[in-house]
């Protein structure tokens, strides 16, 4: 195995590499659990609203702020207004499967590859932070975004510089850590967790839908800097939403951000 060919390399344990991936994996597990539990919390209210109508007293108790936020995110990302309890249950089941898959992952579930391998292995416009291969239970991670310096610091001897604006970055500059192994873009653990969750959706559900097709067609799709209050313009229906991993990952990430007190990106 080697990260400069298509086989990839198991994450290294000698430095921060596996530790940082492991921490991101733990956050991805929390994201999926919060999404699953949040959907479960609104199932019964949705059933009551679906079966009953005001002024029935059983509808009197208002939703909590967290439940209201989840309903808003369901509208924004999954295009559900007054969602049918069956749709909520199906999404909850999907996040349950995603959560279980994440809980079962360890170091052998990942392979590190170089940026060149990630670009060569992915379809034009496809996922290059990480990707999966049909028939395998592995997640391949681009070392440019997951290897080298950790988000909390730099590799010894590295020099931090402002990077050029990267496609899809919304015009923002990031921090690049330059070390003997090459260039490393230092992303937050939350961002790395979102990538791991995204690729896990591919493992569980396939889900390479409208947003993926737009990227492959060369469209400029902002997958990172949009506000949690703004959905993806490529998604216009529930059917389209459940077919794209970007929607699942963004929905879970927004719930995580709201519950952890983080501001919208």
GROMACS .gro file of C-alpha atoms in nm:
model
  265
    1UNK     CA    1   0.000   0.000   0.000
    2UNK     CA    2   0.120   0.351  -0.079
    3UNK     CA    3  -0.050   0.687  -0.080
    4UNK     CA    4   0.098   0.778  -0.415
    5UNK     CA    5  -0.094   0.500  -0.591
    6UNK     CA    6  -0.457   0.392  -0.601
    7UNK     CA    7  -0.422   0.140  -0.316
    8UNK     CA    8  -0.369   0.415  -0.058
    9UNK     CA    9  -0.199   0.382   0.278
   10UNK     CA   10  -0.342   0.321   0.625
   11UNK     CA   11  -0.325   0.645   0.831
   12UNK     CA   12   0.005   0.685   1.014
   13UNK     CA   13   0.014   0.650   1.390
   14UNK     CA   14   0.357   0.798   1.454
   15UNK     CA   15   0.243   1.162   1.450
   16UNK     CA   16  -0.087   1.349   1.448
   17UNK     CA   17  -0.235   1.196   1.133
   18UNK     CA   18  -0.446   0.912   1.275
   19UNK     CA   19  -0.520   1.105   1.593
   20UNK     CA   20  -0.671   1.392   1.395
   21UNK     CA   21  -0.871   1.159   1.171
   22UNK     CA   22  -0.996   0.975   1.480
   23UNK     CA   23  -1.106   1.301   1.642
   24UNK     CA   24  -1.285   1.405   1.322
   25UNK     CA   25  -1.451   1.061   1.309
   26UNK     CA   26  -1.580   1.111   1.662
   27UNK     CA   27  -1.733   1.446   1.564
   28UNK     CA   28  -1.891   1.282   1.257
   29UNK     CA   29  -2.045   1.023   1.489
   30UNK     CA   30  -2.189   1.302   1.705
   31UNK     CA   31  -2.325   1.483   1.397
   32UNK     CA   32  -2.506   1.170   1.276
   33UNK     CA   33  -2.640   1.091   1.624
   34UNK     CA   34  -2.771   1.445   1.673
   35UNK     CA   35  -2.945   1.429   1.335
   36UNK     CA   36  -3.097   1.089   1.417
   37UNK     CA   37  -3.211   1.191   1.766
   38UNK     CA   38  -3.338   1.528   1.646
   39UNK     CA   39  -3.555   1.366   1.381
   40UNK     CA   40  -3.685   1.122   1.641
   41UNK     CA   41  -3.782   1.415   1.867
   42UNK     CA   42  -4.015   1.563   1.603
   43UNK     CA   43  -4.175   1.238   1.486
   44UNK     CA   44  -4.452   1.233   1.745
   45UNK     CA   45  -4.542   1.603   1.702
   46UNK     CA   46  -4.551   1.545   1.327
   47UNK     CA   47  -4.778   1.242   1.368
   48UNK     CA   48  -5.017   1.445   1.585
   49UNK     CA   49  -5.021   1.732   1.337
   50UNK     CA   50  -5.070   1.493   1.048
   51UNK     CA   51  -5.364   1.309   1.208
   52UNK     CA   52  -5.520   1.588   1.412
   53UNK     CA   53  -5.601   1.948   1.340
   54UNK     CA   54  -5.635   2.253   1.569
   55UNK     CA   55  -5.799   2.336   1.799
   56UNK     CA   56  -5.747   1.983   1.932
   57UNK     CA   57  -5.588   2.029   2.281
   58UNK     CA   58  -5.334   1.757   2.210
   59UNK     CA   59  -5.164   1.998   1.971
   60UNK     CA   60  -5.129   2.267   2.236
   61UNK     CA   61  -4.769   2.209   2.347
   62UNK     CA   62  -4.530   2.417   2.133
   63UNK     CA   63  -4.214   2.275   1.982
   64UNK     CA   64  -3.884   2.344   2.154
   65UNK     CA   65  -3.633   2.577   1.983
   66UNK     CA   66  -3.429   2.271   1.883
   67UNK     CA   67  -3.734   2.103   1.727
   68UNK     CA   68  -3.829   2.423   1.547
   69UNK     CA   69  -3.476   2.450   1.409
   70UNK     CA   70  -3.488   2.091   1.283
   71UNK     CA   71  -3.818   2.156   1.106
   72UNK     CA   72  -3.666   2.466   0.948
   73UNK     CA   73  -3.362   2.268   0.831
   74UNK     CA   74  -3.589   1.999   0.688
   75UNK     CA   75  -3.755   2.267   0.478
   76UNK     CA   76  -3.424   2.426   0.377
   77UNK     CA   77  -3.236   2.110   0.284
   78UNK     CA   78  -3.488   1.831   0.230
   79UNK     CA   79  -3.766   2.057   0.095
   80UNK     CA   80  -4.019   1.928   0.349
   81UNK     CA   81  -4.296   2.158   0.475
   82UNK     CA   82  -4.523   2.007   0.738
   83UNK     CA   83  -4.331   1.684   0.675
   84UNK     CA   84  -4.518   1.358   0.657
   85UNK     CA   85  -4.421   1.137   0.956
   86UNK     CA   86  -4.320   0.865   0.710
   87UNK     CA   87  -4.066   1.096   0.545
   88UNK     CA   88  -3.923   1.190   0.886
   89UNK     CA   89  -3.905   0.822   0.982
   90UNK     CA   90  -3.724   0.735   0.658
   91UNK     CA   91  -3.466   1.008   0.720
   92UNK     CA   92  -3.425   0.900   1.080
   93UNK     CA   93  -3.363   0.543   0.962
   94UNK     CA   94  -3.104   0.669   0.712
   95UNK     CA   95  -2.916   0.863   0.981
   96UNK     CA   96  -2.938   0.562   1.212
   97UNK     CA   97  -2.763   0.351   0.947
   98UNK     CA   98  -2.507   0.625   0.886
   99UNK     CA   99  -2.443   0.655   1.261
  100UNK     CA  100  -2.400   0.279   1.301
  101UNK     CA  101  -2.156   0.267   1.010
  102UNK     CA  102  -1.952   0.551   1.161
  103UNK     CA  103  -1.944   0.378   1.501
  104UNK     CA  104  -1.797   0.069   1.335
  105UNK     CA  105  -1.509   0.255   1.173
  106UNK     CA  106  -1.149   0.238   1.285
  107UNK     CA  107  -0.805   0.302   1.143
  108UNK     CA  108  -0.841   0.018   0.889
  109UNK     CA  109  -1.154   0.185   0.749
  110UNK     CA  110  -0.944   0.464   0.594
  111UNK     CA  111  -0.676   0.494   0.330
  112UNK     CA  112  -0.463   0.801   0.273
  113UNK     CA  113  -0.385   0.906  -0.083
  114UNK     CA  114  -0.196   1.192  -0.239
  115UNK     CA  115  -0.375   1.488  -0.393
  116UNK     CA  116  -0.282   1.362  -0.740
  117UNK     CA  117  -0.428   1.017  -0.674
  118UNK     CA  118  -0.748   1.170  -0.532
  119UNK     CA  119  -0.791   1.383  -0.844
  120UNK     CA  120  -0.712   1.095  -1.078
  121UNK     CA  121  -0.943   0.853  -0.895
  122UNK     CA  122  -1.239   1.089  -0.880
  123UNK     CA  123  -1.463   1.169  -1.174
  124UNK     CA  124  -1.419   1.523  -1.314
  125UNK     CA  125  -1.573   1.758  -1.061
  126UNK     CA  126  -1.621   1.477  -0.811
  127UNK     CA  127  -1.525   1.450  -0.445
  128UNK     CA  128  -1.154   1.511  -0.395
  129UNK     CA  129  -1.136   1.576  -0.019
  130UNK     CA  130  -1.225   1.210   0.013
  131UNK     CA  131  -1.396   0.943  -0.194
  132UNK     CA  132  -1.524   0.587  -0.189
  133UNK     CA  133  -1.500   0.309  -0.446
  134UNK     CA  134  -1.801   0.096  -0.532
  135UNK     CA  135  -1.774  -0.249  -0.375
  136UNK     CA  136  -1.529  -0.142  -0.105
  137UNK     CA  137  -1.598  -0.044   0.257
  138UNK     CA  138  -1.310   0.204   0.268
  139UNK     CA  139  -1.295   0.582   0.273
  140UNK     CA  140  -1.000   0.727   0.083
  141UNK     CA  141  -0.884   1.059   0.230
  142UNK     CA  142  -0.678   1.320   0.047
  143UNK     CA  143  -0.363   1.376   0.253
  144UNK     CA  144  -0.362   1.742   0.148
  145UNK     CA  145  -0.665   1.798   0.372
  146UNK     CA  146  -0.616   1.524   0.633
  147UNK     CA  147  -0.244   1.461   0.661
  148UNK     CA  148   0.044   1.660   0.803
  149UNK     CA  149  -0.022   1.949   1.039
  150UNK     CA  150  -0.317   1.927   1.272
  151UNK     CA  151  -0.581   2.204   1.295
  152UNK     CA  152  -0.437   2.305   1.632
  153UNK     CA  153  -0.087   2.374   1.506
  154UNK     CA  154   0.179   2.319   1.246
  155UNK     CA  155   0.420   2.044   1.163
  156UNK     CA  156   0.761   2.112   1.325
  157UNK     CA  157   0.970   2.318   1.088
  158UNK     CA  158   0.668   2.414   0.876
  159UNK     CA  159   0.604   2.765   0.751
  160UNK     CA  160   0.246   2.895   0.748
  161UNK     CA  161   0.151   3.109   0.451
  162UNK     CA  162  -0.169   3.244   0.300
  163UNK     CA  163  -0.293   3.013   0.029
  164UNK     CA  164  -0.435   3.112  -0.303
  165UNK     CA  165  -0.812   3.118  -0.311
  166UNK     CA  166  -0.930   2.767  -0.387
  167UNK     CA  167  -1.233   2.677  -0.603
  168UNK     CA  168  -1.550   2.654  -0.396
  169UNK     CA  169  -1.398   2.843  -0.104
  170UNK     CA  170  -1.625   3.144  -0.145
  171UNK     CA  171  -1.324   3.366  -0.207
  172UNK     CA  172  -1.175   3.308   0.138
  173UNK     CA  173  -0.808   3.234   0.189
  174UNK     CA  174  -0.700   2.947   0.408
  175UNK     CA  175  -0.380   2.866   0.591
  176UNK     CA  176  -0.137   2.637   0.416
  177UNK     CA  177   0.129   2.450   0.609
  178UNK     CA  178   0.439   2.384   0.398
  179UNK     CA  179   0.656   2.101   0.524
  180UNK     CA  180   0.902   1.853   0.370
  181UNK     CA  181   0.610   1.627   0.271
  182UNK     CA  182   0.443   1.902   0.068
  183UNK     CA  183   0.149   2.137   0.108
  184UNK     CA  184  -0.119   2.076   0.370
  185UNK     CA  185  -0.443   2.275   0.390
  186UNK     CA  186  -0.531   2.299   0.757
  187UNK     CA  187  -0.905   2.252   0.800
  188UNK     CA  188  -1.107   2.242   1.122
  189UNK     CA  189  -1.201   1.907   1.273
  190UNK     CA  190  -1.564   1.997   1.204
  191UNK     CA  191  -1.488   2.033   0.834
  192UNK     CA  192  -1.296   1.706   0.833
  193UNK     CA  193  -1.583   1.538   1.019
  194UNK     CA  194  -1.825   1.663   0.756
  195UNK     CA  195  -1.613   1.504   0.481
  196UNK     CA  196  -1.606   1.170   0.666
  197UNK     CA  197  -1.983   1.185   0.719
  198UNK     CA  198  -2.036   1.273   0.352
  199UNK     CA  199  -1.836   0.972   0.235
  200UNK     CA  200  -2.015   0.748   0.484
  201UNK     CA  201  -2.345   0.853   0.326
  202UNK     CA  202  -2.203   0.726  -0.004
  203UNK     CA  203  -2.118   0.394   0.163
  204UNK     CA  204  -2.466   0.360   0.315
  205UNK     CA  205  -2.695   0.518   0.059
  206UNK     CA  206  -2.509   0.580  -0.264
  207UNK     CA  207  -2.647   0.934  -0.284
  208UNK     CA  208  -2.447   1.091  -0.568
  209UNK     CA  209  -2.724   1.314  -0.697
  210UNK     CA  210  -2.794   1.660  -0.836
  211UNK     CA  211  -2.513   1.849  -0.660
  212UNK     CA  212  -2.256   1.591  -0.764
  213UNK     CA  213  -2.382   1.607  -1.122
  214UNK     CA  214  -2.356   1.987  -1.119
  215UNK     CA  215  -1.996   1.968  -0.997
  216UNK     CA  216  -1.909   1.714  -1.264
  217UNK     CA  217  -2.062   1.943  -1.526
  218UNK     CA  218  -1.824   2.216  -1.416
  219UNK     CA  219  -2.078   2.433  -1.234
  220UNK     CA  220  -1.948   2.655  -0.953
  221UNK     CA  221  -2.128   2.503  -0.653
  222UNK     CA  222  -2.060   2.655  -0.312
  223UNK     CA  223  -2.061   2.349  -0.087
  224UNK     CA  224  -1.877   2.504   0.207
  225UNK     CA  225  -1.953   2.867   0.283
  226UNK     CA  226  -2.332   2.878   0.246
  227UNK     CA  227  -2.530   2.972   0.553
  228UNK     CA  228  -2.734   2.706   0.730
  229UNK     CA  229  -3.032   2.923   0.638
  230UNK     CA  230  -2.965   2.873   0.266
  231UNK     CA  231  -3.018   2.544   0.085
  232UNK     CA  232  -2.860   2.412  -0.231
  233UNK     CA  233  -3.017   2.562  -0.546
  234UNK     CA  234  -2.968   2.229  -0.726
  235UNK     CA  235  -3.214   2.063  -0.486
  236UNK     CA  236  -3.580   2.139  -0.555
  237UNK     CA  237  -3.760   1.837  -0.410
  238UNK     CA  238  -3.747   1.577  -0.135
  239UNK     CA  239  -3.673   1.308  -0.393
  240UNK     CA  240  -3.369   1.502  -0.516
  241UNK     CA  241  -3.255   1.576  -0.159
  242UNK     CA  242  -3.247   1.214  -0.043
  243UNK     CA  243  -3.028   1.131  -0.341
  244UNK     CA  244  -2.734   1.356  -0.254
  245UNK     CA  245  -2.473   1.313   0.019
  246UNK     CA  246  -2.410   1.689   0.036
  247UNK     CA  247  -2.761   1.738   0.172
  248UNK     CA  248  -2.727   1.476   0.448
  249UNK     CA  249  -2.388   1.608   0.553
  250UNK     CA  250  -2.496   1.973   0.556
  251UNK     CA  251  -2.817   1.895   0.747
  252UNK     CA  252  -2.625   1.705   1.017
  253UNK     CA  253  -2.351   1.968   1.032
  254UNK     CA  254  -2.605   2.247   1.082
  255UNK     CA  255  -2.776   2.059   1.365
  256UNK     CA  256  -2.435   2.004   1.525
  257UNK     CA  257  -2.349   2.373   1.493
  258UNK     CA  258  -2.680   2.485   1.645
  259UNK     CA  259  -2.654   2.244   1.937
  260UNK     CA  260  -2.290   2.329   2.008
  261UNK     CA  261  -2.355   2.704   2.000
  262UNK     CA  262  -2.156   2.768   1.687
  263UNK     CA  263  -2.251   3.044   1.449
  264UNK     CA  264  -2.363   2.970   1.095
  265UNK     CA  265  -2.067   2.951   0.857
   0.00000   0.00000   0.00000
